XYZ file of C-alpha atoms in Angstrom:
424
model
C 0.079 0.065 0.165
C 1.159 3.438 -1.027
C 1.994 5.324 2.308
C -0.111 8.500 2.469
C 1.246 12.000 3.350
C 0.582 13.740 6.559
C -3.025 15.065 6.767
C -4.104 18.585 7.751
C -6.177 18.857 10.608
C -9.809 19.687 10.193
C -10.875 18.032 7.096
C -10.050 16.848 3.686
C -7.063 18.114 1.769
C -7.693 21.016 -0.629
C -6.875 20.740 -4.428
C -3.359 21.827 -5.271
C -3.388 25.543 -5.956
C -2.017 27.314 -9.075
C 0.455 28.948 -6.748
C 1.818 25.793 -5.769
C 2.276 24.705 -9.349
C 3.981 28.057 -10.022
C 6.418 27.518 -7.252
C 7.499 24.346 -8.792
C 7.272 25.578 -12.203
C 9.996 28.243 -11.539
C 12.357 25.550 -12.361
C 11.663 26.304 -15.944
C 14.375 28.959 -15.714
C 16.827 26.217 -15.342
C 16.749 25.024 -18.791
C 16.291 28.580 -20.080
C 19.886 29.201 -18.761
C 21.406 26.734 -21.255
C 21.371 29.034 -24.327
C 22.123 31.964 -22.253
C 25.240 30.235 -20.648
C 26.358 29.358 -24.394
C 25.801 33.193 -25.190
C 27.811 34.266 -22.225
C 30.628 31.802 -23.230
C 30.679 33.398 -26.763
C 30.616 37.109 -25.615
C 33.181 36.719 -22.617
C 35.318 34.363 -24.925
C 35.153 31.479 -22.302
C 36.253 27.993 -23.268
C 34.506 24.772 -22.989
C 35.945 23.856 -19.545
C 34.822 27.051 -17.966
C 31.423 26.695 -19.481
C 31.105 23.172 -17.998
C 32.404 24.719 -14.571
C 29.214 26.821 -14.677
C 27.182 23.636 -14.409
C 29.531 22.464 -11.719
C 28.791 25.625 -9.729
C 25.135 24.823 -9.969
C 25.742 21.506 -8.652
C 27.853 23.148 -5.729
C 24.745 25.012 -4.630
C 22.471 22.088 -5.160
C 24.322 19.485 -3.259
C 23.930 21.031 0.460
C 20.317 22.276 -0.515
C 19.552 18.602 -1.460
C 21.051 17.315 1.735
C 19.291 19.699 3.982
C 15.940 21.082 2.493
C 13.959 17.736 2.477
C 14.962 16.836 6.132
C 14.341 20.510 7.172
C 10.814 20.437 5.676
C 10.118 17.316 7.497
C 10.795 18.953 10.762
C 9.807 22.601 10.137
C 7.145 22.548 7.326
C 7.006 22.587 3.445
C 6.090 26.278 2.972
C 8.927 27.818 4.885
C 11.657 25.726 2.650
C 9.879 26.463 -0.637
C 9.542 30.169 0.131
C 13.317 30.371 0.724
C 13.896 28.513 -2.522
C 11.712 30.938 -4.676
C 13.464 34.164 -3.013
C 16.757 32.443 -3.868
C 15.653 31.870 -7.454
C 14.647 35.516 -7.718
C 18.118 36.594 -6.448
C 19.650 34.137 -9.127
C 17.556 35.708 -11.833
C 18.732 39.055 -11.139
C 22.402 38.159 -10.937
C 22.295 36.393 -14.200
C 20.663 39.451 -15.775
C 23.591 41.424 -14.719
C 26.432 38.726 -15.837
C 27.534 40.929 -18.844
C 28.622 43.458 -16.421
C 29.686 41.037 -13.527
C 31.504 38.573 -16.049
C 32.590 35.182 -14.675
C 32.045 36.016 -10.985
C 28.474 36.916 -11.445
C 27.727 33.915 -13.409
C 29.320 31.590 -10.830
C 27.356 33.239 -8.008
C 24.089 33.009 -9.897
C 24.669 29.366 -10.685
C 25.193 28.619 -7.041
C 22.161 30.567 -5.937
C 20.337 28.683 -8.620
C 21.382 25.406 -7.215
C 20.454 26.414 -3.771
C 16.819 27.364 -4.863
C 16.555 24.288 -7.049
C 17.531 21.975 -4.377
C 14.884 23.532 -1.836
C 12.038 23.401 -4.452
C 12.570 20.187 -6.260
C 12.187 17.824 -3.432
C 10.131 19.661 -1.060
C 7.790 21.090 -3.840
C 7.255 17.623 -5.138
C 6.361 16.232 -1.833
C 4.147 19.180 -0.849
C 2.179 18.853 -4.166
C 1.604 15.098 -3.362
C 0.463 15.703 0.023
C -1.840 18.415 -1.093
C -3.469 15.969 -3.356
C -3.824 12.985 -0.904
C -6.489 12.240 1.422
C -8.051 9.134 3.314
C -10.918 8.557 1.224
C -11.483 6.326 -1.718
C -10.907 9.259 -4.182
C -7.470 10.005 -2.738
C -5.359 8.044 -5.225
C -7.326 9.572 -8.261
C -6.598 13.197 -6.981
C -2.888 12.340 -6.922
C -2.903 10.956 -10.445
C -4.849 14.132 -11.505
C -2.526 16.200 -9.766
C 0.493 14.387 -11.408
C -0.889 14.890 -14.780
C -1.803 18.653 -14.393
C 1.727 19.480 -12.963
C 3.477 17.392 -15.597
C 1.536 19.269 -18.165
C 2.496 22.684 -16.812
C 6.142 21.650 -16.263
C 6.221 20.247 -19.925
C 5.263 23.513 -21.362
C 7.726 25.413 -19.333
C 10.579 22.919 -19.853
C 9.916 22.571 -23.477
C 9.030 26.182 -24.483
C 11.337 28.058 -22.311
C 14.540 26.942 -23.678
C 13.213 26.977 -27.317
C 12.128 30.586 -26.938
C 15.191 31.413 -25.139
C 17.354 30.027 -27.712
C 15.770 32.030 -30.613
C 16.005 35.067 -28.418
C 19.536 34.686 -27.830
C 20.126 33.694 -31.444
C 18.474 36.839 -32.972
C 16.828 38.904 -30.405
C 17.803 42.165 -28.687
C 19.096 42.154 -25.016
C 18.632 38.382 -24.696
C 19.524 37.990 -20.978
C 16.733 40.530 -20.017
C 14.186 39.362 -22.452
C 14.849 35.792 -21.695
C 14.816 36.014 -18.049
C 12.141 38.605 -17.249
C 9.074 36.238 -17.756
C 10.964 33.933 -15.096
C 11.170 36.670 -12.519
C 7.401 37.653 -13.155
C 6.144 34.109 -12.504
C 8.551 33.905 -9.406
C 6.831 37.034 -7.980
C 3.456 35.743 -8.705
C 4.301 32.552 -7.088
C 5.811 34.004 -4.084
C 2.503 35.979 -3.403
C 0.321 32.993 -4.182
C 2.291 30.610 -1.920
C 1.028 32.490 1.228
C -2.440 30.815 0.712
C -1.341 27.381 0.200
C -1.857 25.078 3.232
C 0.869 23.633 5.323
C 0.925 19.841 5.252
C 3.364 19.088 7.893
C 1.256 19.824 10.828
C 2.805 17.207 13.101
C 6.307 19.054 14.005
C 9.060 16.945 15.237
C 11.527 19.311 16.820
C 15.094 18.368 17.291
C 17.980 17.175 15.079
C 17.322 16.837 11.430
C 16.930 13.301 10.140
C 19.590 13.161 7.330
C 20.431 10.371 4.975
C 18.588 7.217 3.713
C 16.241 5.732 6.063
C 17.509 1.996 7.039
C 14.284 0.462 5.555
C 15.254 1.961 2.054
C 18.978 1.542 1.946
C 18.950 -1.633 -0.132
C 16.673 -0.033 -2.750
C 18.752 3.185 -2.730
C 22.145 1.557 -3.407
C 20.794 -0.976 -5.815
C 18.231 0.985 -7.839
C 17.938 4.670 -6.975
C 21.545 5.487 -7.123
C 22.167 3.926 -10.583
C 18.770 5.259 -12.059
C 19.535 8.614 -10.717
C 22.838 8.775 -12.611
C 21.007 7.995 -15.920
C 18.955 11.382 -15.531
C 21.082 14.451 -15.877
C 24.608 12.941 -16.610
C 23.372 12.370 -20.252
C 20.868 15.496 -20.311
C 23.526 17.929 -19.457
C 25.977 16.003 -21.864
C 23.591 16.782 -24.712
C 23.164 20.467 -23.777
C 26.790 21.294 -23.339
C 29.216 19.096 -25.055
C 27.012 18.250 -28.147
C 26.507 21.848 -29.243
C 30.118 22.899 -28.535
C 31.596 20.146 -30.604
C 28.937 20.681 -33.217
C 29.959 24.478 -33.270
C 33.551 23.486 -33.374
C 32.829 21.179 -36.510
C 31.501 24.351 -38.391
C 27.664 24.681 -37.649
C 26.906 28.148 -37.357
C 23.391 28.624 -35.403
C 24.488 26.904 -32.344
C 22.197 28.954 -29.984
C 19.064 28.161 -31.829
C 20.075 24.421 -32.018
C 20.537 24.398 -28.274
C 17.044 25.836 -27.943
C 15.532 23.026 -30.158
C 17.899 20.442 -28.211
C 16.438 21.443 -25.000
C 12.915 21.393 -26.200
C 13.482 17.787 -27.226
C 15.229 16.728 -24.139
C 12.858 18.438 -21.725
C 9.692 17.958 -23.690
C 10.030 14.195 -24.327
C 11.107 13.932 -20.647
C 7.947 15.418 -19.468
C 5.799 13.584 -22.136
C 7.008 10.097 -21.228
C 5.987 10.231 -17.671
C 2.600 8.363 -18.165
C 4.704 5.447 -20.004
C 7.082 5.342 -17.089
C 4.067 4.916 -14.719
C 2.490 2.130 -16.768
C 5.904 0.513 -17.195
C 6.723 0.498 -13.517
C 10.185 1.104 -12.086
C 11.408 -2.573 -12.678
C 11.150 -1.928 -16.554
C 11.334 1.950 -16.693
C 14.837 2.152 -14.939
C 16.829 -0.316 -17.337
C 15.066 1.135 -20.356
C 16.077 4.666 -19.189
C 19.782 3.454 -19.069
C 19.489 1.896 -22.477
C 18.144 4.895 -23.892
C 20.811 7.088 -22.491
C 23.529 4.799 -24.098
C 21.703 4.960 -27.462
C 21.765 8.657 -27.233
C 25.439 8.626 -26.811
C 25.656 6.649 -29.701
C 23.957 9.187 -31.879
C 25.739 11.935 -30.177
C 29.031 10.454 -31.341
C 27.706 10.868 -34.853
C 26.401 14.302 -34.230
C 29.865 15.633 -33.363
C 31.618 14.459 -36.628
C 31.899 16.999 -39.385
C 28.615 17.566 -41.113
C 26.779 15.202 -38.570
C 24.756 17.985 -36.594
C 21.308 16.711 -37.764
C 22.129 13.579 -35.426
C 21.975 16.069 -32.579
C 18.006 15.883 -32.502
C 17.309 12.283 -32.476
C 20.103 11.979 -29.811
C 18.377 14.553 -27.467
C 15.213 12.870 -28.114
C 16.600 9.530 -26.733
C 18.308 11.104 -23.922
C 15.308 13.168 -22.872
C 13.005 9.918 -22.798
C 15.665 8.237 -20.678
C 15.595 11.280 -18.277
C 11.923 11.309 -17.887
C 11.699 7.364 -17.297
C 14.550 7.594 -14.949
C 13.302 10.522 -12.973
C 9.710 9.305 -12.638
C 10.629 5.749 -11.632
C 13.200 7.110 -9.009
C 10.661 9.528 -7.595
C 7.884 6.821 -7.292
C 10.086 4.357 -5.612
C 11.145 6.860 -3.062
C 7.427 7.272 -2.317
C 6.825 3.669 -1.983
C 9.950 2.779 0.220
C 10.078 5.723 2.518
C 8.141 6.262 5.748
C 5.980 9.514 5.400
C 8.086 11.200 7.864
C 11.257 10.582 5.916
C 9.948 10.979 2.413
C 11.705 14.483 2.160
C 14.988 12.990 3.390
C 15.025 9.909 0.802
C 14.011 12.077 -2.021
C 16.805 14.382 -1.189
C 19.343 11.454 -1.061
C 17.987 10.421 -4.618
C 18.418 13.901 -6.083
C 22.188 13.546 -5.037
C 23.113 11.100 -7.980
C 20.624 12.730 -10.159
C 22.308 16.085 -10.020
C 25.916 14.717 -9.738
C 25.286 14.467 -13.510
C 26.019 17.958 -13.801
C 29.497 17.685 -12.895
C 30.176 14.975 -15.530
C 30.596 17.358 -18.500
C 33.441 19.046 -16.291
C 35.104 15.832 -15.519
C 35.045 14.781 -19.145
C 36.466 17.900 -20.451
C 39.438 17.801 -17.743
C 39.962 14.054 -18.426
C 39.650 13.867 -22.220
C 41.498 16.996 -23.366
C 41.717 17.160 -27.123
C 40.320 13.624 -27.430
C 36.884 15.177 -26.638
C 36.930 16.765 -30.010
C 36.751 13.166 -31.660
C 33.614 12.193 -29.703
C 35.249 8.876 -28.201
C 34.610 10.027 -24.563
C 30.845 10.362 -25.470
C 30.894 6.545 -26.515
C 32.585 5.784 -23.189
C 29.738 7.413 -21.203
C 27.432 5.443 -23.483
C 29.206 2.175 -22.309
C 28.667 3.460 -18.544
C 24.982 3.693 -19.505
C 24.930 -0.008 -20.615
C 26.468 -0.922 -17.191
C 24.037 0.990 -15.227
C 21.352 -0.769 -17.178
C 22.718 -4.271 -16.116
C 22.797 -3.273 -12.595
C 19.236 -2.129 -12.800
C 18.127 -5.218 -14.335
C 20.012 -7.477 -11.771
C 20.339 -6.099 -8.178
C 17.993 -3.216 -8.603
C 15.074 -5.583 -9.639
C 15.874 -7.796 -6.686
C 15.745 -4.848 -4.329
C 12.552 -3.390 -5.612
C 10.790 -6.821 -5.302
C 12.121 -7.257 -1.905
C 10.695 -3.817 -1.026
C 7.458 -4.280 -2.874
C 8.147 -1.442 -5.059
C 7.660 -2.929 -8.389
C 4.704 -0.573 -9.038
C 4.089 2.832 -7.689
C 1.516 5.687 -7.814
C 2.904 8.674 -9.503
C 3.851 11.659 -7.687
C 3.186 15.409 -8.601
C 5.333 16.610 -10.011
C 7.949 14.129 -11.058
C 10.238 16.032 -13.382
C 12.733 18.633 -12.908
C 14.759 20.573 -15.622
C 18.052 20.450 -16.943
C 20.472 23.241 -17.216
C 20.387 25.056 -14.910
C 19.481 21.135 -16.789
C 17.853 21.474 -12.382
C 14.915 17.369 -5.233
């Protein structure tokens, strides 16, 4: 039986409010930053290594936020943590707008703030929306499914349209950093006001030390399934939105900003749209399939970075996006099944650590590969890693899910997060 979220004293849980959806949707600024970062790299004459370091800076803010935000919300309530995340996202937006003047320092500070905001909202927003939809009556599971569908549709529109529009604005529009980020700032302000009326779901407070880490009951499922499936999510999505366009540009393709906008549309749009399929397949099948799609995307990515091979970027991004959606959806669903209600935020935080470790992979790849990266062979190596992750998920991962009774799961709302900055 799926563990239900905490109940609000005094009656049935209200339906999720639009403000709650907007609070999570603010993550759409994360993929919007992909074409902007490529523009900054061009304007400030930055190399591939420096560009990938901006993604690592995002992870530097994200990791402590992932570790602390979920357990903190378990103890002190969801609203307080989400409001702090939205405020940090506003700061990030203002800093990125001014990055033309502040240069690399502003970009690094903005990316760290973006990581802090994302870590707070990804996990806590996910749990909060699920709990707002849950109730003890027979209609509770149906409300959870409807909330998941609505949230996925809202995020699909933001994740898919945001980077596409930003890519075209950066390529051909005036003042691209201001025009691309202004809608994000407006939505954040609206969400900040609207969140004041959203009910708190953690009414049974547990004062004392934060309960960090993986709950003992979920440790086998975490190491055998959640860790490897988490690595399939953004490791390959960030690769497709940083390394692929940089190498395609080096091979002579001109409209790289527009290409990365279309690529982000494919990655994020397919990741959102595949969510119902992931729910029907269940974690046992969705996890290994995610790893296989990531490996296939790397194979096509290798073809894309060869001279004249840029059209292969599009099917490569499509496969990688499908893998991202399957991996994220199945991982979040498993967290819901194996975690006690009062430790759900902590386990989801732990799951997002390997998910967002993928942001560091392009930096490591650029450092280790050197000039060999231009030929694309390291991309094939990452594809081989994806196949190995699939083997782990098919073997030990499947056994761990069966032992935990988590071979199927009710979808959460929402189940996706973007890439940028693909980004608990």
